[in-house]
Coordinates of C-alpha atoms in Angstrom, one line a residue:
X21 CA -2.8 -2.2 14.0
X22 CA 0.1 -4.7 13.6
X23 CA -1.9 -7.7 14.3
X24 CA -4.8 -6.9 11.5
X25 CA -2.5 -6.3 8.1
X26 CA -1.8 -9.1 6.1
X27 CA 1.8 -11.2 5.6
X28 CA 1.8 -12.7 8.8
X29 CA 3.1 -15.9 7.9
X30 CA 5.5 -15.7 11.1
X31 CA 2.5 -17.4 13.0
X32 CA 2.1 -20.3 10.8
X33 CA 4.7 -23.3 9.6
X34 CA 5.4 -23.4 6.2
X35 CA 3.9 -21.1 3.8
X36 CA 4.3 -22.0 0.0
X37 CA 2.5 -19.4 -2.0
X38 CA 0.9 -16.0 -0.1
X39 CA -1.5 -13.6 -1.3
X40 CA -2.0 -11.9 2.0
X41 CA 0.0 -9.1 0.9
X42 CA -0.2 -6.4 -2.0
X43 CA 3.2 -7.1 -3.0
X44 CA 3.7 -8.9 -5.9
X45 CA 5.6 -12.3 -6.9
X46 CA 7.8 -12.6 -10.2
X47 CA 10.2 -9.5 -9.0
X48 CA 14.0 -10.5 -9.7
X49 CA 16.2 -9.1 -7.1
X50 CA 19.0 -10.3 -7.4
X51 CA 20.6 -7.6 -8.8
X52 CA 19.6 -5.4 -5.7
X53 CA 21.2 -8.2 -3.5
X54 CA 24.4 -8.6 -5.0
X55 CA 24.6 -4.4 -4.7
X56 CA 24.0 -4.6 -1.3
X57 CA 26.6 -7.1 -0.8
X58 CA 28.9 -4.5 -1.5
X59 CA 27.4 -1.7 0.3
X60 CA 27.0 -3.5 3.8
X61 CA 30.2 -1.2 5.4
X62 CA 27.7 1.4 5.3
X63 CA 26.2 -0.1 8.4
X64 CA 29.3 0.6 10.4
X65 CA 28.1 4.7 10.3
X66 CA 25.5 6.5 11.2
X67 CA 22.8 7.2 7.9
X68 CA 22.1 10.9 6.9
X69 CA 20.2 12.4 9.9
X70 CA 18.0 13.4 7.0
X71 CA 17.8 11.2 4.2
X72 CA 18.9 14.1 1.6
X73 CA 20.6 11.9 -1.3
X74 CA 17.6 10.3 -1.7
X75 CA 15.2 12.8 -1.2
X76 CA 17.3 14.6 -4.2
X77 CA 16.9 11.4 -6.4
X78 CA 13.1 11.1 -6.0
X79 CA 12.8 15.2 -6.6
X80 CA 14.9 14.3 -9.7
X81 CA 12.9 11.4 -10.9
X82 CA 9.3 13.3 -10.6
X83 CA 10.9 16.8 -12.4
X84 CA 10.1 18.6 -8.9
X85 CA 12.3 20.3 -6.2
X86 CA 13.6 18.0 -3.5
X87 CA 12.1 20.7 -0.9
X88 CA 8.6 19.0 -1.9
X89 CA 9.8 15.5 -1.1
X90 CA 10.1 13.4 2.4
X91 CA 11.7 10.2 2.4
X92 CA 10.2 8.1 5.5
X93 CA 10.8 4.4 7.2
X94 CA 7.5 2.9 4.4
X95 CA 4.8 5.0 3.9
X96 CA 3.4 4.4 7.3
X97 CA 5.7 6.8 8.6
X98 CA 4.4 9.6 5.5
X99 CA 0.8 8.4 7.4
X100 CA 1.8 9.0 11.1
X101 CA 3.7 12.2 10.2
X102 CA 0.6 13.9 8.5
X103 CA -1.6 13.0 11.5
X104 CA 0.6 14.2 13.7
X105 CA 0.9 17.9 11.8
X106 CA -2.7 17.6 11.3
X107 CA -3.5 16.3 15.4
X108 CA -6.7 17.3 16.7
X109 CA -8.5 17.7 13.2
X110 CA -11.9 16.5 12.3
X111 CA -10.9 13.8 9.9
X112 CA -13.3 11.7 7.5
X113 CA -11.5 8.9 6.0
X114 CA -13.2 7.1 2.4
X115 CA -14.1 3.7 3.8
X116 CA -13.8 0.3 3.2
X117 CA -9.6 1.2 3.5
X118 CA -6.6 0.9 5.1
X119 CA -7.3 0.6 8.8
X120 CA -3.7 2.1 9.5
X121 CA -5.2 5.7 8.6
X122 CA -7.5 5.8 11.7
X123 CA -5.1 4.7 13.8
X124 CA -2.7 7.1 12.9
X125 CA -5.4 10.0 13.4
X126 CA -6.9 8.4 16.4
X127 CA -3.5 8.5 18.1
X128 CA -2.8 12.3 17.6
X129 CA -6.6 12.8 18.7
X130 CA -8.6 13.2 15.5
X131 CA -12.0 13.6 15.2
X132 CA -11.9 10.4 13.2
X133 CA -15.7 9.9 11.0
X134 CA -16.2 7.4 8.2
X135 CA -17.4 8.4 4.5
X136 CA -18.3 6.4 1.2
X137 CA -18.0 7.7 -2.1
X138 CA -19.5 9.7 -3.4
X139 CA -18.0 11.8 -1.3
X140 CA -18.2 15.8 0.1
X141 CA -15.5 16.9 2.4
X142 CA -16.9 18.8 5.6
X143 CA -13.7 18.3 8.1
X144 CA -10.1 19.8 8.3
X145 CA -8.4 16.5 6.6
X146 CA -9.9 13.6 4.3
X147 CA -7.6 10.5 3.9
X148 CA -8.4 7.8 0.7
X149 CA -6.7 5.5 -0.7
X150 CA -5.9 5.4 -4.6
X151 CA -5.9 2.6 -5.7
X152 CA -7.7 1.7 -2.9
X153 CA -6.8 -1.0 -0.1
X154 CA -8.6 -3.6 -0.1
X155 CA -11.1 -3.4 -3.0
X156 CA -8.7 -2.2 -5.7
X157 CA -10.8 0.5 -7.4
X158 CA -9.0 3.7 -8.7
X159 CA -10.8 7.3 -8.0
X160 CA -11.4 9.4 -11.1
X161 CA -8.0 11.7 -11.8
X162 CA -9.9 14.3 -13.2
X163 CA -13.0 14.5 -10.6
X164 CA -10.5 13.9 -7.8
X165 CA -8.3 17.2 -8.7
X166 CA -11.6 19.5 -8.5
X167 CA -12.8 18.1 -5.6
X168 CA -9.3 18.9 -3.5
X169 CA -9.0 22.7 -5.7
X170 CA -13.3 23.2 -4.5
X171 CA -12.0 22.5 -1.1
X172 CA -8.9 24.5 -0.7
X173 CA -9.6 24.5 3.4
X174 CA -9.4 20.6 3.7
X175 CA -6.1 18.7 3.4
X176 CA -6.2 15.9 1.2
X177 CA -4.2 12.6 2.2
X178 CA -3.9 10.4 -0.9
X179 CA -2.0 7.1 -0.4
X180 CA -1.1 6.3 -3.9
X181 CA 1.2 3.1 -2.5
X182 CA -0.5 1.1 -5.6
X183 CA 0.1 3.5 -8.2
X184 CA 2.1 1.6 -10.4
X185 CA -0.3 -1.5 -10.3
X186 CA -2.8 0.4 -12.3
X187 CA -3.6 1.0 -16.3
X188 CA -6.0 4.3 -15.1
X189 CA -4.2 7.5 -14.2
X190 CA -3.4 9.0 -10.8
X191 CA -2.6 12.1 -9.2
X192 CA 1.0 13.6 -9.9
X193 CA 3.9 14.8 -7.7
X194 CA 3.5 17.9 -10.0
X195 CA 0.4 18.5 -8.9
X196 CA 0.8 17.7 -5.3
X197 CA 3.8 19.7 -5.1
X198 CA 1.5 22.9 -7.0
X199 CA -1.5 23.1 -3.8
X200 CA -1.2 24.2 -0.2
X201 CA -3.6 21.1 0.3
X202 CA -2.6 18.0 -1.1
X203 CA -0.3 15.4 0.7
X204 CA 0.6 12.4 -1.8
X205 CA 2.2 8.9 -0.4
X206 CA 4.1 7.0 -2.3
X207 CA 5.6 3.3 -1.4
X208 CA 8.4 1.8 -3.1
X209 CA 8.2 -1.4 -0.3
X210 CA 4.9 -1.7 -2.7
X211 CA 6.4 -0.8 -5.9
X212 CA 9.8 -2.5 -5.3
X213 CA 8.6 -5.6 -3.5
X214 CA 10.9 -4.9 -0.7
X215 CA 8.7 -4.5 2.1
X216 CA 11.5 -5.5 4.6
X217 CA 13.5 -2.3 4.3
X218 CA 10.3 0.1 4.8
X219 CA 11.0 2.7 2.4
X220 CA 8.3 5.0 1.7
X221 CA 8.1 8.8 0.5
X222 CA 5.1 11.7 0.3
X223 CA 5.6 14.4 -1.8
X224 CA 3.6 17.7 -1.4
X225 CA 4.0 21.7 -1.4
X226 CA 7.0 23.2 -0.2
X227 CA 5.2 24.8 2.9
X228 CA 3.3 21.2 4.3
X229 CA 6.7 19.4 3.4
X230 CA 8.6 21.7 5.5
X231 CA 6.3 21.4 8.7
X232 CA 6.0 17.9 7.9
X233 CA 10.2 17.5 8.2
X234 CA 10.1 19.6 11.5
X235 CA 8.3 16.3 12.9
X236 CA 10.6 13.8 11.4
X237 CA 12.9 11.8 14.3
X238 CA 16.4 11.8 13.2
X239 CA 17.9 8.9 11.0
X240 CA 14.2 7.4 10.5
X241 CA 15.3 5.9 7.3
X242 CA 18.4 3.7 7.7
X243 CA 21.7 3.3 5.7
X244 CA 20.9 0.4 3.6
X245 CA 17.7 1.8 2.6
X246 CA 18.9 5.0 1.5
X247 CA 21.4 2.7 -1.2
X248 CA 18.7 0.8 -2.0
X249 CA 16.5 3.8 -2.6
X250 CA 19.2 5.5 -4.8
X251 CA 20.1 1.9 -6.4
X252 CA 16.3 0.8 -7.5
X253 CA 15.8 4.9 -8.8
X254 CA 18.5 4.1 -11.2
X255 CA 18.0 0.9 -12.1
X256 CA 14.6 -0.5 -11.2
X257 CA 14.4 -4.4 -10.7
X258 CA 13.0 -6.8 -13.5
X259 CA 9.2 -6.7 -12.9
X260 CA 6.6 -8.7 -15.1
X261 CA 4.3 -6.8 -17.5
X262 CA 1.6 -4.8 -15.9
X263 CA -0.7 -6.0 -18.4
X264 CA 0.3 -9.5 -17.6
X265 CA 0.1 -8.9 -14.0
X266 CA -4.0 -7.9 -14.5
X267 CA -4.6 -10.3 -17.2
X268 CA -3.7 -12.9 -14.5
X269 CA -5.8 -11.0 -11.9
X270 CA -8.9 -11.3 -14.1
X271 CA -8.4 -15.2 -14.7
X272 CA -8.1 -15.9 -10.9
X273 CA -11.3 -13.5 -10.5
X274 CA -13.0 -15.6 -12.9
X275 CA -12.2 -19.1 -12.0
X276 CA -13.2 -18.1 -8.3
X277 CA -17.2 -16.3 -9.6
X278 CA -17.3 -20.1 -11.2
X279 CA -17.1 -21.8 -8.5
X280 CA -20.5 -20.7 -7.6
X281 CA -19.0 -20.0 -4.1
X282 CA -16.8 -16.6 -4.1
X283 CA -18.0 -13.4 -5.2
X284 CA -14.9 -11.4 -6.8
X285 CA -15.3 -7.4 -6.5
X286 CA -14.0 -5.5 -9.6
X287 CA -10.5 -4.5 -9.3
X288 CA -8.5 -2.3 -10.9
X289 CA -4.9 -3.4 -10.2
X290 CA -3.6 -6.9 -9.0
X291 CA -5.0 -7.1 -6.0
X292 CA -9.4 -8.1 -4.7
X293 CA -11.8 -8.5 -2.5
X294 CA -13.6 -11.4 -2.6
X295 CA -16.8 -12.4 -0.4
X296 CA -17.9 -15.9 0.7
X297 CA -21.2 -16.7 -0.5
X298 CA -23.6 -19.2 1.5
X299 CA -21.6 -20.4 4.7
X300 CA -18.0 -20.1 5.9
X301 CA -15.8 -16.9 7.4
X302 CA -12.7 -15.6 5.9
X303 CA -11.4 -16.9 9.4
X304 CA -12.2 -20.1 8.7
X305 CA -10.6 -20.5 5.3
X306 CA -7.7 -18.4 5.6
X307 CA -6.9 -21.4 9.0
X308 CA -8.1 -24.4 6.6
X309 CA -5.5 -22.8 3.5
X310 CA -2.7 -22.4 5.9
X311 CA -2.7 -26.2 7.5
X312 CA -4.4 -28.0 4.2
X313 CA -1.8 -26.2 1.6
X314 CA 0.5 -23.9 2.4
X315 CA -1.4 -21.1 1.4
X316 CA -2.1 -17.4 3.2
X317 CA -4.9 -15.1 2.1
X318 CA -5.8 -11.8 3.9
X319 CA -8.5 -12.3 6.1
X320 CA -10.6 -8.8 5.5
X321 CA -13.2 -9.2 8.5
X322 CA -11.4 -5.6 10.0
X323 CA -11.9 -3.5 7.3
X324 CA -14.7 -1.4 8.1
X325 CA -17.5 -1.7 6.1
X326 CA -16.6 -5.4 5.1
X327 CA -17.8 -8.7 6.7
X328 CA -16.5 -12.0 8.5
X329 CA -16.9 -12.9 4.3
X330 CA -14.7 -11.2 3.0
X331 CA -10.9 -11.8 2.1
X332 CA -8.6 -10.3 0.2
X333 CA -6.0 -12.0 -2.2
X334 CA -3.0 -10.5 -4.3
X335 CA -1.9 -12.0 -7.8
X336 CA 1.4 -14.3 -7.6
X337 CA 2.8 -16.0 -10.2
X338 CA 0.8 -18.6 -12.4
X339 CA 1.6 -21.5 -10.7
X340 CA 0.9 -20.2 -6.8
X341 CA -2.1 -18.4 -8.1
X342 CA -3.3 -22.4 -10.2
X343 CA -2.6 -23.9 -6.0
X344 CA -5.0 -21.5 -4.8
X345 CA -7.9 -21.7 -7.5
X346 CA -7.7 -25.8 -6.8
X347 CA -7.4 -25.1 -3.4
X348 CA -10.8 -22.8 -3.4
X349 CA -12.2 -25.4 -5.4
X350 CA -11.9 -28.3 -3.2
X351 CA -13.1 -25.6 -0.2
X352 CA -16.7 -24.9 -1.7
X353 CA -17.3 -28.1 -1.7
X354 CA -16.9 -29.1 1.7

């Protein structure tokens, strides 16, 4: 579903502030830039057919063995690997969520059925989200680990891309690692802000990681990712405050409810949906933001169980985040 994920500013002119992607503003890279500067003979040679140095480092940094990690081109290739190992299962998948997780199933042949919390598994895989994309809310840690050890015959996919966005706890590479029955997804495009070098990761028992490596193409993850990957591991990138990141959140989600015109849905990390009360699409606004000022939201219409109303928006920095409150503003009153 290329067409239906958000950051596609390549179809408009010019874009000065975007919240049509999870990935946050206010991330410093230019330490990462000027290290890749120096790496860039790499590209003269073939990558690892397998991308082991890294694998080793993110077994290091989660205290596990690096047979229970998979590096992978962004976490969509964790996604499309799992449904492939999985093809031909009934799937139910936790709903409003990422749309990438049917197609991934539908294309290996699933039997692909929609659920809403609360939730019992019945079919041979359940896929969610956590936090989830596009509402933000985070699943119980606690209730979430009995439900995947009282169903020992379902596999559990658990995108965790938005992990570090979040005050409330989530599931563990520990644990993941520890049952025959748990894949975990991990996204350091999300985490890194560096959604251009698609660098993504599961982690999960030895067993499932080992089928899931037998499906892996050769040199999937390229050169410059893999120094990347080793590079942010060890040194991270300057990132603001999580609890400034969701301070902010809640003071866009506030001036929006008072314009009387935009329903904000609770969130737990820096990302929300918000419906359009009254009259207006999501289509319609995202197109009058764009050519008015510069600004790209996430038009949410095909998220299933969501509406031609809803969008989704992704906390930047003060300033982008003041153009689109006054931007809204002047909106609900046309």
């Amino acid at each position: 579903m290329i067409e239906g994920h958000g950051d596609d500013r390549y179809r408009y002119g010019d874009i000065r502030a975007d919240f049509s992607s999870n990935v946050p503003a206010g991330i410093d890279h230019r330490a990462l830039y000027d290290f890749l500067r120096e790496r860039l003979t790499v590209v003269e040679h073939y990558p690892e057919p397998e991308p082991f140095t890294l694998e080793r480092a993110l077994a290091e940094r989660h205290g596990i063995g690096p047979e229970s990690v998979l590096a992978t081109n962004g976490a969509t290739e964790a996604l499309y690997l799992t449904a492939h190992l999985t093809a031909g299962a009934t799937t139910e998948i936790v709903q409003p969520t990422f749309a990438e997780y049917a197609d991934a199933c539908r294309l290996y042949e699933h039997y692909v059925s929609s659920v809403e919390a609360p939730w019992h598994p019945t079919g041979r895989t359940l896929w969610c989200c956590n936090p989830n994309n596009p509402t933000g809310r985070t699943l119980n840690r606690a209730e979430l680990l009995r439900t995947i050890d009282a169903h020992a015959e379902t596999i559990f996919v658990v995108d965790q891309s938005y992990a570090s966005f979040t005050p409330h706890p989530t599931l563990t590479a520990a644990e993941a690692t520890a049952r025959k029955n748990l894949v975990l997804i991990h996204s350091m495009t999300k985490q890194y802000a560096i959604p251009g070098l698609r660098l993504g990761y599961l982690t999960a028992h030895p067993t499932l990681c080992n089928e899931l490596r037998r499906l892996r193409m050769p040199w999937s993850v390229h050169a410059l990712a893999i120094e990347a990957g080793c590079y942010l591991l060890e040194y991270g990138v300057p990132t603001p405050p999580l609890p400034d990141l969701l301070a902010e959140t809640h003071r866009v989600a506030e001036a929006l409810q008072a314009t009387g015109r935009f329903a904000p849905y609770p969130t737990d990390t820096h990302f929300m949906t918000v419906e359009i009360r009254r009259t207006g699409t999501a289509a319609e606004l995202k197109e009058w933001l764009a050519s008015h000022h510069g600004i790209l939201i996430r038009d949410a219409s095909n998220f299933e169980g969501l509406t031609p109303h809803h969008f989704r928006i992704a906390t930047q920095t003060p300033l982008e985040n003041e153009l689109l409150i006054e931007a809204l503003k002047t909106w609900s009153k046309l």
